[in-house]
Amino acid sequence: MSPAETASSPPRPSLQRIFLTGLLTLLPVWLTWVVVKFVFLLLSGISAPWVAPLSEQIAHALPGSLDWVQAVWVQNTIALVATVLVILFVGVLSRRVVGQQLLRWFEAVMRRIPLASVVYDSARKLLDILQTQPGSTQRVVLIDFPHRDMKSVGLVTRVIREHGTGRELAAVYVPTTPNPTSGYLEIVPVELLTPTDWSVDQAMSFIISGGAVSPETVPFTRTADRA
């Protein structure tokens, strides 16, 4: 190879760079697998206590099926399917009048239990916030959190007033990444909020993806600060 060809040929990537490229390529696959595995085990674990006795009955009814029916992956799959069917059944039932009446009865029972009522109401309101449709009054904002030079995405859940002064304060729920069902509750003066035109879906995509899925522009600076 001539010196001219050597100078024009691109440099070979180092082993470290090749490893980093492979790692970044496999990382989304690994994260997807972790999430799918977590959801699979979570859903299958709900019905698992009922699947084991059921598999024993099937094994007694079909003697030749003992080995495969009692396999762990078979029982987990049956539990997953059973849980999904129950969730679908509850979803269909909740859309009907009878299901809505049963749901109201269940909520009334939960509210009579001291500790359970607080947990249930809080979880219910949080899920209502996360399921808010675009174009609703639910506001997605940015707040100075954890300090002034940084911003966090928050959902305004309610506007209240300061005792004595009447100053408007916003209760802002700040979801965490990548699990938006956990987060922080901050009370922020309304004038310190940085408004956005994001929908709740856009905010959730931004949070769950760790910022990888986001609008092109972000209103980082408040209008008052620009003035």
Tab-separated table of C-alpha atoms in Angstrom:
chain	number	residue	atom	x	y	z
A	1	MET	CA	0.000	0.000	0.000
A	2	SER	CA	1.377	3.384	-1.038
A	3	PRO	CA	1.776	6.317	1.395
A	4	ALA	CA	-0.969	8.183	-0.481
A	5	GLU	CA	-3.435	5.306	-0.008
A	6	THR	CA	-2.475	5.060	3.655
A	7	ALA	CA	-3.124	8.755	4.202
A	8	SER	CA	-6.500	8.672	2.442
A	9	SER	CA	-7.838	5.541	4.175
A	10	PRO	CA	-10.023	6.177	7.242
A	11	PRO	CA	-8.527	5.301	10.632
A	12	ARG	CA	-9.574	1.993	12.091
A	13	PRO	CA	-11.873	2.284	15.090
A	14	SER	CA	-10.317	1.287	18.368
A	15	LEU	CA	-11.517	-1.708	20.350
A	16	GLN	CA	-12.937	0.628	22.992
A	17	ARG	CA	-14.995	2.502	20.398
A	18	ILE	CA	-16.273	-0.738	18.864
A	19	PHE	CA	-17.295	-1.984	22.316
A	20	LEU	CA	-19.065	1.304	23.091
A	21	THR	CA	-20.936	1.153	19.775
A	22	GLY	CA	-22.082	-2.391	20.495
A	23	LEU	CA	-23.105	-1.431	24.022
A	24	LEU	CA	-25.176	1.524	22.823
A	25	THR	CA	-26.784	-0.696	20.186
A	26	LEU	CA	-27.788	-3.358	22.704
A	27	LEU	CA	-28.833	-0.968	25.481
A	28	PRO	CA	-32.348	-0.231	24.101
A	29	VAL	CA	-32.896	-3.969	23.577
A	30	TRP	CA	-31.802	-4.697	27.132
A	31	LEU	CA	-34.003	-1.948	28.600
A	32	THR	CA	-36.974	-3.240	26.602
A	33	TRP	CA	-36.327	-6.755	27.889
A	34	VAL	CA	-36.104	-5.514	31.495
A	35	VAL	CA	-39.427	-3.669	31.197
A	36	VAL	CA	-41.166	-6.599	29.465
A	37	LYS	CA	-39.813	-9.050	32.041
A	38	PHE	CA	-40.919	-6.802	34.913
A	39	VAL	CA	-44.442	-6.447	33.498
A	40	PHE	CA	-44.622	-10.192	32.755
A	41	LEU	CA	-43.611	-11.182	36.292
A	42	LEU	CA	-45.850	-8.513	37.825
A	43	LEU	CA	-48.956	-9.602	35.925
A	44	SER	CA	-48.284	-13.326	36.217
A	45	GLY	CA	-47.651	-12.966	39.946
A	46	ILE	CA	-51.195	-11.678	40.495
A	47	SER	CA	-52.827	-14.944	39.416
A	48	ALA	CA	-49.984	-17.271	40.446
A	49	PRO	CA	-51.606	-18.405	43.757
A	50	TRP	CA	-54.615	-19.738	41.836
A	51	VAL	CA	-52.660	-21.302	38.977
A	52	ALA	CA	-50.756	-23.830	41.097
A	53	PRO	CA	-53.912	-25.575	42.448
A	54	LEU	CA	-55.436	-25.428	38.963
A	55	SER	CA	-52.382	-27.099	37.425
A	56	GLU	CA	-52.610	-29.869	40.020
A	57	GLN	CA	-56.221	-30.512	39.057
A	58	ILE	CA	-55.259	-30.622	35.378
A	59	ALA	CA	-52.407	-33.024	36.161
A	60	HIS	CA	-54.816	-35.358	38.002
A	61	ALA	CA	-57.337	-35.196	35.168
A	62	LEU	CA	-54.664	-35.741	32.496
A	63	PRO	CA	-51.963	-38.014	33.979
A	64	GLY	CA	-49.623	-37.575	31.016
A	65	SER	CA	-49.584	-33.805	31.378
A	66	LEU	CA	-47.963	-33.663	34.819
A	67	ASP	CA	-44.483	-32.679	33.644
A	68	TRP	CA	-45.345	-29.856	31.276
A	69	VAL	CA	-48.289	-28.465	33.280
A	70	GLN	CA	-46.104	-27.974	36.348
A	71	ALA	CA	-43.291	-26.318	34.399
A	72	VAL	CA	-42.568	-22.814	35.694
A	73	TRP	CA	-42.881	-21.101	32.309
A	74	VAL	CA	-46.237	-22.807	31.655
A	75	GLN	CA	-47.656	-21.704	35.002
A	76	ASN	CA	-46.344	-18.152	34.523
A	77	THR	CA	-47.893	-17.999	31.059
A	78	ILE	CA	-51.248	-19.276	32.326
A	79	ALA	CA	-51.138	-16.754	35.180
A	80	LEU	CA	-50.318	-13.937	32.752
A	81	VAL	CA	-53.168	-14.853	30.408
A	82	ALA	CA	-55.579	-15.163	33.333
A	83	THR	CA	-54.567	-11.744	34.682
A	84	VAL	CA	-54.918	-10.091	31.267
A	85	LEU	CA	-58.370	-11.649	30.816
A	86	VAL	CA	-59.453	-10.383	34.235
A	87	ILE	CA	-58.188	-6.871	33.413
A	88	LEU	CA	-60.036	-6.917	30.084
A	89	PHE	CA	-63.182	-8.148	31.825
A	90	VAL	CA	-62.969	-5.347	34.390
A	91	GLY	CA	-62.403	-2.834	31.577
A	92	VAL	CA	-65.468	-4.020	29.672
A	93	LEU	CA	-67.557	-4.189	32.844
A	94	SER	CA	-66.561	-0.677	33.945
A	95	ARG	CA	-68.017	0.737	30.714
A	96	ARG	CA	-71.453	-0.640	31.525
A	97	VAL	CA	-73.996	0.640	34.015
A	98	VAL	CA	-73.721	-2.406	36.261
A	99	GLY	CA	-69.932	-2.145	36.308
A	100	GLN	CA	-70.043	1.556	37.173
A	101	GLN	CA	-72.419	0.839	40.040
A	102	LEU	CA	-70.105	-1.891	41.335
A	103	LEU	CA	-67.139	0.481	41.037
A	104	ARG	CA	-68.946	3.176	43.024
A	105	TRP	CA	-69.849	0.595	45.661
A	106	PHE	CA	-66.214	-0.563	45.838
A	107	GLU	CA	-64.972	3.027	46.173
A	108	ALA	CA	-67.496	3.669	48.947
A	109	VAL	CA	-66.201	0.611	50.808
A	110	MET	CA	-62.569	1.682	50.344
A	111	ARG	CA	-63.306	5.159	51.697
A	112	ARG	CA	-64.642	3.638	54.921
A	113	ILE	CA	-61.280	2.006	55.645
A	114	PRO	CA	-59.053	4.645	57.322
A	115	LEU	CA	-55.631	3.949	55.789
A	116	ALA	CA	-56.876	2.368	52.568
A	117	SER	CA	-59.058	5.383	51.803
A	118	VAL	CA	-56.049	7.730	51.768
A	119	VAL	CA	-53.965	5.421	49.584
A	120	TYR	CA	-56.813	4.631	47.188
A	121	ASP	CA	-57.934	8.241	46.740
A	122	SER	CA	-54.364	9.429	46.195
A	123	ALA	CA	-53.616	6.690	43.664
A	124	ARG	CA	-56.917	7.302	41.900
A	125	LYS	CA	-56.309	11.037	41.559
A	126	LEU	CA	-52.747	10.443	40.360
A	127	LEU	CA	-53.918	8.051	37.660
A	128	ASP	CA	-56.595	10.538	36.618
A	129	ILE	CA	-53.847	13.127	36.176
A	130	LEU	CA	-51.689	10.784	34.089
A	131	GLN	CA	-54.683	9.847	31.928
A	132	THR	CA	-55.719	13.440	31.247
A	133	GLN	CA	-56.543	13.903	27.575
A	134	PRO	CA	-54.786	16.563	25.462
A	135	GLY	CA	-56.608	19.887	25.386
A	136	SER	CA	-57.879	19.589	28.928
A	137	THR	CA	-57.317	22.093	31.728
A	138	GLN	CA	-54.438	20.021	33.076
A	139	ARG	CA	-51.277	22.119	32.666
A	140	VAL	CA	-47.767	20.871	31.993
A	141	VAL	CA	-45.217	23.321	33.378
A	142	LEU	CA	-41.530	23.633	34.177
A	143	ILE	CA	-40.438	24.553	37.685
A	144	ASP	CA	-37.114	25.502	39.273
A	145	PHE	CA	-36.296	22.128	40.789
A	146	PRO	CA	-34.101	20.979	42.466
A	147	HIS	CA	-32.630	24.513	42.285
A	148	ARG	CA	-33.011	27.742	40.326
A	149	ASP	CA	-30.609	26.905	37.484
A	150	MET	CA	-32.368	23.616	36.655
A	151	LYS	CA	-35.868	22.795	35.439
A	152	SER	CA	-38.142	19.822	36.011
A	153	VAL	CA	-41.314	18.873	34.192
A	154	GLY	CA	-44.377	19.065	36.417
A	155	LEU	CA	-48.140	18.677	36.261
A	156	VAL	CA	-50.294	21.308	37.933
A	157	THR	CA	-52.806	19.274	39.903
A	158	ARG	CA	-54.475	22.144	41.732
A	159	VAL	CA	-54.262	25.889	42.394
A	160	ILE	CA	-54.674	26.987	46.015
A	161	ARG	CA	-54.201	30.273	47.898
A	162	GLU	CA	-51.813	31.241	50.645
A	163	HIS	CA	-53.487	31.897	53.967
A	164	GLY	CA	-53.531	35.576	54.842
A	165	THR	CA	-52.179	36.985	51.568
A	166	GLY	CA	-54.368	35.224	49.005
A	167	ARG	CA	-51.310	34.573	46.837
A	168	GLU	CA	-51.961	31.865	44.250
A	169	LEU	CA	-49.952	28.700	44.773
A	170	ALA	CA	-49.837	25.693	42.479
A	171	ALA	CA	-49.619	22.098	43.646
A	172	VAL	CA	-47.219	20.597	41.109
A	173	TYR	CA	-46.574	16.883	40.764
A	174	VAL	CA	-43.055	16.210	39.448
A	175	PRO	CA	-42.820	12.662	38.009
A	176	THR	CA	-39.525	10.785	38.070
A	177	THR	CA	-37.753	8.991	35.225
A	178	PRO	CA	-38.463	6.331	34.010
A	179	ASN	CA	-41.370	5.578	36.361
A	180	PRO	CA	-43.784	8.534	36.341
A	181	THR	CA	-46.015	7.019	39.025
A	182	SER	CA	-43.433	8.027	41.633
A	183	GLY	CA	-42.320	11.594	42.092
A	184	TYR	CA	-42.410	14.723	44.219
A	185	LEU	CA	-45.141	17.142	45.215
A	186	GLU	CA	-44.034	20.768	45.189
A	187	ILE	CA	-46.012	23.881	46.170
A	188	VAL	CA	-44.892	26.680	43.848
A	189	PRO	CA	-46.107	30.280	43.474
A	190	VAL	CA	-48.023	30.545	40.209
A	191	GLU	CA	-45.849	33.409	38.965
A	192	LEU	CA	-42.767	31.160	39.217
A	193	LEU	CA	-44.195	28.518	36.880
A	194	THR	CA	-42.833	28.286	33.350
A	195	PRO	CA	-45.850	27.388	31.169
A	196	THR	CA	-45.571	25.012	28.209
A	197	ASP	CA	-47.859	24.022	25.369
A	198	TRP	CA	-47.142	20.326	25.939
A	199	SER	CA	-49.894	17.777	26.348
A	200	VAL	CA	-49.731	15.272	29.192
A	201	ASP	CA	-48.876	12.559	26.646
A	202	GLN	CA	-45.898	14.586	25.425
A	203	ALA	CA	-44.734	15.160	28.988
A	204	MET	CA	-45.022	11.452	29.813
A	205	SER	CA	-43.075	10.495	26.671
A	206	PHE	CA	-40.371	12.990	27.608
A	207	ILE	CA	-40.118	11.641	31.164
A	208	ILE	CA	-40.291	7.914	30.405
A	209	SER	CA	-37.732	8.168	27.575
A	210	GLY	CA	-35.328	10.145	29.727
A	211	GLY	CA	-35.601	13.134	27.413
A	212	ALA	CA	-34.917	11.164	24.211
A	213	VAL	CA	-38.449	11.882	22.963
A	214	SER	CA	-39.088	15.599	23.280
A	215	PRO	CA	-40.280	18.666	21.374
A	216	GLU	CA	-37.657	20.591	19.418
A	217	THR	CA	-37.899	23.665	21.646
A	218	VAL	CA	-38.357	24.046	25.403
A	219	PRO	CA	-39.513	27.284	27.135
A	220	PHE	CA	-36.693	27.206	29.680
A	221	THR	CA	-36.853	30.918	30.590
A	222	ARG	CA	-39.991	32.494	32.015
A	223	THR	CA	-41.457	35.545	30.256
A	224	ALA	CA	-40.932	37.659	33.380
A	225	ASP	CA	-37.251	36.694	33.477
A	226	ARG	CA	-36.771	37.678	29.838
A	227	ALA	CA	-38.208	41.117	30.572
